Amino acid sequence: MTEFLNEQDGKNELQPGTLYLVATPIGNLEDITFRAVRTLRDADLVAAEDTRRTAALLNHLGLKKPLVSYFQHNEKSKGEFLLKKLQEGTIVALVSDAGTPAISDPGEDLVRLCSEHNIPVVPVPGATAAISALISSALPTGRFSFEGFLSVNKKSRREHLLSIQHQPHTMIFYEAPHKLRRTLKDFYALLGDRKIVLARELTKRYEEIIRTTLSEAVKLYAEREPKGEYVLVLEGAQIVPEENEDLNNLTILEHINHYIMLGMDQKEAQKAVAADRGVSKRDIYAELVKQKEGMTE
Ligand code: SAM
């Protein structure tokens, strides 16, 4: 059985000289864990991306704490400062503006610095926009990659997109509203038409999950003004027809396993095999049972 810890166990007490990575809500203020609140309450120092924003969150939680700013452009100097504090035994909680620190937010360098100096790092998990979008996308979740923000630099952007062109698994991107149209067009031009899910304003008043295709999304946003925060969840590449011919030389079981290796679950794999071979799912299932019966344990 899973072992759960709770405050009464005593093992949840904060340890001196430890960095706690505390996830905060991505919109809905109720999406903060009891443990996150307790960690913020008991830490000696809260390192925050935007101290004013974090002060507002702490205020909402009824907490008043010493705050230190830690953002992209002072990461190096503030990292050294925080390391020194941790080495002196200070308990530091790191938070970003929203969601999980170190996910397209500052934190990664501080975690590396701490690990290089044997400072314990403890995750206090919670909301992440990427995972919230993925789980509600209805796209395969068995294998996925987080791609972050696309670069604004044309060359790097193109290189990034070409490098993922044939990736068979689901991909997750972050995007700012003013760049959404360009990104949808670039996806469509370089990756072809495929499913895309636009998860907008997650956990907020105007939350919206649009499950569509790239060609439709380009059309939709030609008429509609992109507003709010977006996560884009993109379907992986489909197997090209020439490859299918070779796949049809495999046994049904091997053919199914091929798709499972690409990240599909059993049901999706059977469906894909049926489509490749131009037969019904029922035929595939019957063949599978026959093959399995013939197999030795
Ligand atoms: N660390 C954060 C996390 O754990 O998700 C991500 C921070 S990153 C600087 C901000 C980007 O996350 C936004 O541009 C957007 O793509 C995505 N994002 C954050 N909150 C969101 C929300 N409520 N709905 C949709 N996307 C969101």
Short mmCIF file of C-alpha atoms and ligand atoms in Angstrom, two decimals:
data_model
loop_
_atom_site.label_atom_id
_atom_site.label_comp_id
_atom_site.label_asym_id
_atom_site.label_seq_id
_atom_site.Cartn_x
_atom_site.Cartn_y
_atom_site.Cartn_z
CA MET A 1 0.00 0.00 0.00
CA THR A 2 1.14 3.55 -0.67
CA GLU A 3 2.72 5.17 2.35
CA PHE A 4 1.31 8.59 3.11
CA LEU A 5 2.96 11.14 5.36
CA ASN A 6 1.03 13.74 7.27
CA GLU A 7 1.92 16.57 9.57
CA GLN A 8 1.42 14.42 12.66
CA ASP A 9 4.16 12.01 11.52
CA GLY A 10 6.67 14.74 12.24
CA LYS A 11 8.57 13.75 9.07
CA ASN A 12 6.96 16.63 7.22
CA GLU A 13 8.73 19.26 9.33
CA LEU A 14 10.90 21.61 7.30
CA GLN A 15 14.63 20.99 7.52
CA PRO A 16 17.22 23.75 8.01
CA GLY A 17 19.43 24.53 5.01
CA THR A 18 16.96 23.07 2.54
CA LEU A 19 15.50 24.51 -0.66
CA TYR A 20 11.76 23.83 -1.09
CA LEU A 21 10.32 24.17 -4.61
CA VAL A 22 6.75 25.23 -3.94
CA ALA A 23 4.08 25.07 -6.66
CA THR A 24 1.42 27.81 -6.55
CA PRO A 25 -1.89 28.12 -8.45
CA ILE A 26 -2.00 28.82 -12.22
CA GLY A 27 -5.29 30.69 -11.83
CA ASN A 28 -7.70 29.25 -9.31
CA LEU A 29 -6.45 30.21 -5.86
CA GLU A 30 -7.87 27.00 -4.39
CA ASP A 31 -5.24 25.04 -6.31
CA ILE A 32 -2.65 25.33 -3.58
CA THR A 33 -1.87 22.35 -1.40
CA PHE A 34 -1.98 22.27 2.41
CA ARG A 35 1.69 21.38 2.31
CA ALA A 36 2.53 24.37 0.09
CA VAL A 37 0.79 26.71 2.54
CA ARG A 38 2.58 25.14 5.50
CA THR A 39 5.93 25.30 3.71
CA LEU A 40 5.43 28.99 2.91
CA ARG A 41 4.34 29.58 6.50
CA ASP A 42 7.34 27.82 8.06
CA ALA A 43 10.13 28.80 5.64
CA ASP A 44 12.53 31.51 6.82
CA LEU A 45 12.67 33.13 3.41
CA VAL A 46 10.55 33.07 0.26
CA ALA A 47 12.41 33.56 -3.02
CA ALA A 48 9.96 34.80 -5.64
CA GLU A 49 9.99 35.69 -9.32
CA ASP A 50 7.87 38.77 -8.74
CA THR A 51 7.82 39.77 -5.08
CA ARG A 52 4.70 41.94 -5.47
CA ARG A 53 2.72 39.09 -6.98
CA THR A 54 3.89 36.64 -4.34
CA ALA A 55 3.16 39.18 -1.58
CA ALA A 56 -0.43 39.28 -2.87
CA LEU A 57 -0.66 35.46 -2.73
CA LEU A 58 0.85 35.37 0.76
CA ASN A 59 -1.55 38.09 1.82
CA HIS A 60 -4.46 36.00 0.50
CA LEU A 61 -3.13 33.09 2.60
CA GLY A 62 -2.81 35.34 5.65
CA LEU A 63 1.00 35.05 5.70
CA LYS A 64 3.70 37.68 5.99
CA LYS A 65 7.22 36.54 5.09
CA PRO A 66 10.58 38.01 4.16
CA LEU A 67 10.73 37.99 0.34
CA VAL A 68 13.75 37.94 -1.95
CA SER A 69 13.43 38.49 -5.69
CA TYR A 70 14.78 35.73 -7.89
CA PHE A 71 14.08 36.20 -11.58
CA GLN A 72 15.65 35.47 -14.94
CA HIS A 73 17.99 38.45 -15.02
CA ASN A 74 19.37 38.27 -11.48
CA GLU A 75 19.50 34.46 -11.30
CA LYS A 76 23.29 34.36 -11.03
CA SER A 77 23.86 36.93 -8.28
CA LYS A 78 20.73 35.97 -6.33
CA GLY A 79 21.58 32.30 -6.74
CA GLU A 80 24.90 32.84 -4.94
CA PHE A 81 23.12 34.84 -2.24
CA LEU A 82 20.50 32.13 -1.69
CA LEU A 83 23.18 29.42 -1.68
CA LYS A 84 25.02 31.27 1.10
CA LYS A 85 21.79 31.58 3.09
CA LEU A 86 21.09 27.87 2.66
CA GLN A 87 24.64 26.99 3.73
CA GLU A 88 24.02 29.03 6.90
CA GLY A 89 20.96 26.87 7.62
CA THR A 90 18.17 29.12 6.29
CA ILE A 91 15.02 27.36 5.07
CA VAL A 92 14.23 28.76 1.60
CA ALA A 93 10.96 28.32 -0.30
CA LEU A 94 11.16 29.10 -4.02
CA VAL A 95 7.99 30.09 -5.87
CA SER A 96 7.37 31.35 -9.39
CA ASP A 97 4.61 33.72 -10.54
CA ALA A 98 2.31 30.80 -11.20
CA GLY A 99 2.55 27.02 -11.26
CA THR A 100 5.65 24.96 -10.70
CA PRO A 101 9.06 26.62 -10.32
CA ALA A 102 11.73 25.60 -12.86
CA ILE A 103 9.13 24.76 -15.55
CA SER A 104 9.62 27.60 -18.09
CA ASP A 105 10.32 29.67 -15.00
CA PRO A 106 13.43 30.45 -12.95
CA GLY A 107 14.62 27.71 -10.62
CA GLU A 108 16.55 25.26 -12.78
CA ASP A 109 19.89 27.03 -12.16
CA LEU A 110 19.29 27.32 -8.44
CA VAL A 111 18.49 23.62 -8.19
CA ARG A 112 21.71 22.80 -10.08
CA LEU A 113 23.73 25.12 -7.83
CA CYS A 114 22.24 23.50 -4.73
CA SER A 115 22.95 20.02 -6.03
CA GLU A 116 26.58 20.99 -6.76
CA HIS A 117 26.93 22.14 -3.14
CA ASN A 118 25.05 19.21 -1.57
CA ILE A 119 22.15 21.37 -0.44
CA PRO A 120 18.97 19.25 -0.16
CA VAL A 121 16.22 20.18 -2.61
CA VAL A 122 12.63 19.15 -1.83
CA PRO A 123 9.74 19.39 -4.31
CA VAL A 124 6.36 20.52 -3.00
CA PRO A 125 4.27 19.60 -6.07
CA GLY A 126 1.08 21.21 -7.33
CA ALA A 127 -0.32 22.91 -10.43
CA THR A 128 1.51 22.95 -13.77
CA ALA A 129 -0.20 24.32 -16.87
CA ALA A 130 1.46 21.71 -19.14
CA ILE A 131 0.14 18.68 -17.27
CA SER A 132 -3.31 20.22 -16.72
CA ALA A 133 -3.58 20.76 -20.49
CA LEU A 134 -2.25 17.32 -21.39
CA ILE A 135 -4.65 15.41 -19.16
CA SER A 136 -7.66 17.24 -20.56
CA SER A 137 -6.51 17.13 -24.20
CA ALA A 138 -7.89 13.67 -25.08
CA LEU A 139 -4.58 13.04 -26.91
CA PRO A 140 -2.39 10.06 -25.91
CA THR A 141 -0.72 10.64 -22.54
CA GLY A 142 1.39 7.46 -22.47
CA ARG A 143 4.39 9.25 -23.96
CA PHE A 144 4.76 13.00 -24.33
CA SER A 145 7.40 15.70 -24.45
CA PHE A 146 7.39 19.19 -23.01
CA GLU A 147 8.70 21.62 -25.65
CA GLY A 148 8.36 24.89 -23.69
CA PHE A 149 8.13 28.17 -25.63
CA LEU A 150 9.18 28.28 -29.28
CA SER A 151 12.00 30.71 -29.93
CA VAL A 152 11.11 34.03 -31.59
CA ASN A 153 14.27 33.71 -33.65
CA LYS A 154 13.22 32.43 -37.07
CA LYS A 155 16.15 30.02 -37.51
CA SER A 156 15.97 28.45 -34.03
CA ARG A 157 12.21 28.19 -34.32
CA ARG A 158 12.46 26.37 -37.65
CA GLU A 159 15.18 24.06 -36.30
CA HIS A 160 13.05 23.23 -33.28
CA LEU A 161 10.02 22.43 -35.45
CA LEU A 162 12.04 20.35 -37.92
CA SER A 163 13.58 18.39 -35.03
CA ILE A 164 10.14 17.31 -33.80
CA GLN A 165 8.56 16.73 -37.23
CA HIS A 166 8.61 12.94 -36.93
CA GLN A 167 8.19 12.62 -33.17
CA PRO A 168 5.37 10.13 -32.70
CA HIS A 169 4.40 11.21 -29.20
CA THR A 170 2.18 14.04 -27.95
CA MET A 171 3.97 17.40 -27.58
CA ILE A 172 3.23 20.28 -25.22
CA PHE A 173 4.06 23.93 -25.91
CA TYR A 174 3.56 27.17 -24.01
CA GLU A 175 2.56 30.23 -26.00
CA ALA A 176 1.82 33.90 -25.41
CA PRO A 177 -1.41 35.18 -27.01
CA HIS A 178 0.28 37.71 -29.31
CA LYS A 179 2.41 34.93 -30.85
CA LEU A 180 -0.33 32.34 -31.17
CA ARG A 181 -1.31 33.02 -34.81
CA ARG A 182 2.25 32.82 -36.03
CA THR A 183 2.86 29.61 -34.09
CA LEU A 184 -0.26 27.92 -35.47
CA LYS A 185 0.74 28.86 -39.02
CA ASP A 186 4.31 27.60 -38.51
CA PHE A 187 3.05 24.33 -37.01
CA TYR A 188 0.75 23.81 -39.98
CA ALA A 189 3.41 24.71 -42.56
CA LEU A 190 6.15 22.51 -41.10
CA LEU A 191 4.29 19.68 -39.39
CA GLY A 192 1.26 19.24 -41.65
CA ASP A 193 -2.34 18.94 -40.59
CA ARG A 194 -2.84 17.08 -37.33
CA LYS A 195 -4.82 17.35 -34.12
CA ILE A 196 -4.14 20.23 -31.78
CA VAL A 197 -5.68 21.15 -28.47
CA LEU A 198 -5.63 24.76 -27.32
CA ALA A 199 -6.01 24.88 -23.56
CA ARG A 200 -6.76 28.48 -22.68
CA GLU A 201 -7.00 30.20 -19.29
CA LEU A 202 -6.89 26.91 -17.38
CA THR A 203 -8.53 26.96 -13.95
CA LYS A 204 -9.72 30.56 -14.55
CA ARG A 205 -13.12 32.10 -15.26
CA TYR A 206 -12.79 31.86 -19.06
CA GLU A 207 -11.21 28.42 -19.17
CA GLU A 208 -11.62 26.87 -22.60
CA ILE A 209 -10.33 23.65 -24.16
CA ILE A 210 -10.53 23.69 -27.96
CA ARG A 211 -9.91 20.27 -29.53
CA THR A 212 -9.40 20.76 -33.25
CA THR A 213 -6.93 20.37 -36.13
CA LEU A 214 -4.14 22.71 -37.17
CA SER A 215 -5.90 23.75 -40.40
CA GLU A 216 -9.09 24.56 -38.45
CA ALA A 217 -7.19 26.35 -35.69
CA VAL A 218 -5.45 28.60 -38.26
CA LYS A 219 -8.88 29.48 -39.70
CA LEU A 220 -10.45 29.99 -36.28
CA TYR A 221 -7.76 32.39 -35.11
CA ALA A 222 -7.81 34.34 -38.38
CA GLU A 223 -11.23 35.51 -37.17
CA ARG A 224 -10.79 35.36 -33.43
CA GLU A 225 -8.47 37.47 -31.31
CA PRO A 226 -6.17 35.27 -29.15
CA LYS A 227 -6.68 36.24 -25.52
CA GLY A 228 -5.27 34.92 -22.24
CA GLU A 229 -2.73 32.20 -21.56
CA TYR A 230 -2.41 29.18 -23.82
CA VAL A 231 -0.97 25.69 -23.68
CA LEU A 232 -0.86 23.93 -27.04
CA VAL A 233 -1.02 20.15 -27.06
CA LEU A 234 -0.06 18.70 -30.40
CA GLU A 235 -0.65 15.23 -31.76
CA GLY A 236 2.47 13.22 -32.64
CA ALA A 237 3.43 12.35 -36.22
CA GLN A 238 1.50 9.59 -37.93
CA ILE A 239 3.32 6.68 -39.56
CA VAL A 240 3.85 7.34 -43.29
CA PRO A 241 2.19 4.90 -45.76
CA GLU A 242 5.43 3.33 -47.13
CA GLU A 243 6.28 2.29 -43.60
CA ASN A 244 2.84 0.77 -43.24
CA GLU A 245 3.56 -1.66 -46.05
CA ASP A 246 6.53 -3.01 -44.08
CA LEU A 247 4.48 -3.01 -40.90
CA ASN A 248 1.92 -5.26 -42.57
CA ASN A 249 4.63 -7.92 -42.92
CA LEU A 250 4.86 -8.11 -39.14
CA THR A 251 2.67 -10.45 -37.09
CA ILE A 252 -0.38 -8.75 -35.58
CA LEU A 253 1.24 -8.86 -32.17
CA GLU A 254 4.48 -7.30 -33.43
CA HIS A 255 2.49 -4.69 -35.32
CA ILE A 256 0.56 -3.79 -32.13
CA ASN A 257 3.77 -3.69 -30.11
CA HIS A 258 5.26 -1.32 -32.66
CA TYR A 259 2.53 1.22 -31.88
CA ILE A 260 2.77 0.62 -28.15
CA MET A 261 6.48 1.45 -28.39
CA LEU A 262 5.46 4.69 -30.07
CA GLY A 263 3.37 5.63 -27.03
CA MET A 264 -0.13 4.31 -27.82
CA ASP A 265 -2.10 2.26 -25.35
CA GLN A 266 -3.33 -1.24 -26.26
CA LYS A 267 -6.70 -0.04 -27.56
CA GLU A 268 -5.25 2.74 -29.73
CA ALA A 269 -2.61 0.37 -31.07
CA GLN A 270 -5.24 -2.19 -32.10
CA LYS A 271 -7.22 0.55 -33.81
CA ALA A 272 -4.14 1.76 -35.71
CA VAL A 273 -3.27 -1.81 -36.80
CA ALA A 274 -6.83 -2.35 -38.03
CA ALA A 275 -6.62 0.88 -40.03
CA ASP A 276 -3.19 -0.02 -41.52
CA ARG A 277 -4.44 -3.46 -42.61
CA GLY A 278 -7.84 -2.27 -43.79
CA VAL A 279 -9.72 -4.69 -41.51
CA SER A 280 -12.06 -4.26 -38.54
CA LYS A 281 -10.92 -3.95 -34.92
CA ARG A 282 -12.86 -7.14 -34.22
CA ASP A 283 -10.75 -9.04 -36.81
CA ILE A 284 -7.58 -7.76 -35.16
CA TYR A 285 -8.79 -8.84 -31.76
CA ALA A 286 -9.70 -12.33 -33.03
CA GLU A 287 -6.27 -12.69 -34.70
CA LEU A 288 -4.60 -11.51 -31.53
CA VAL A 289 -6.39 -14.09 -29.41
CA LYS A 290 -5.41 -16.81 -31.94
CA GLN A 291 -1.77 -15.73 -31.91
CA LYS A 292 -1.67 -15.50 -28.13
CA GLU A 293 -3.22 -18.97 -27.79
CA GLY A 294 -0.45 -20.34 -29.99
CA MET A 295 2.23 -18.71 -27.86
CA THR A 296 4.17 -20.53 -25.17
CA GLU A 297 4.15 -18.92 -21.73
N1 SAM B 1 5.78 27.43 -14.27
C1 SAM B 1 4.52 27.53 -14.96
C2 SAM B 1 3.84 26.16 -14.94
O1 SAM B 1 4.15 25.36 -14.05
O2 SAM B 1 3.00 25.87 -15.77
C3 SAM B 1 4.68 28.07 -16.38
C4 SAM B 1 5.23 29.45 -16.45
S1 SAM B 1 5.46 30.07 -18.07
C5 SAM B 1 6.40 31.52 -17.75
C6 SAM B 1 3.91 30.77 -18.44
C7 SAM B 1 3.18 30.03 -19.57
O3 SAM B 1 2.49 28.92 -19.00
C8 SAM B 1 2.09 30.85 -20.22
O4 SAM B 1 2.61 31.64 -21.28
C9 SAM B 1 1.16 29.78 -20.75
O5 SAM B 1 1.65 29.22 -21.93
C10 SAM B 1 1.25 28.74 -19.63
N2 SAM B 1 0.21 28.96 -18.62
C11 SAM B 1 0.36 29.38 -17.35
N3 SAM B 1 -0.83 29.45 -16.73
C12 SAM B 1 -1.77 29.06 -17.62
C13 SAM B 1 -3.17 28.91 -17.58
N4 SAM B 1 -3.87 29.20 -16.48
N5 SAM B 1 -3.81 28.47 -18.69
C14 SAM B 1 -3.11 28.18 -19.81
N6 SAM B 1 -1.77 28.31 -19.90
C15 SAM B 1 -1.11 28.74 -18.83
#
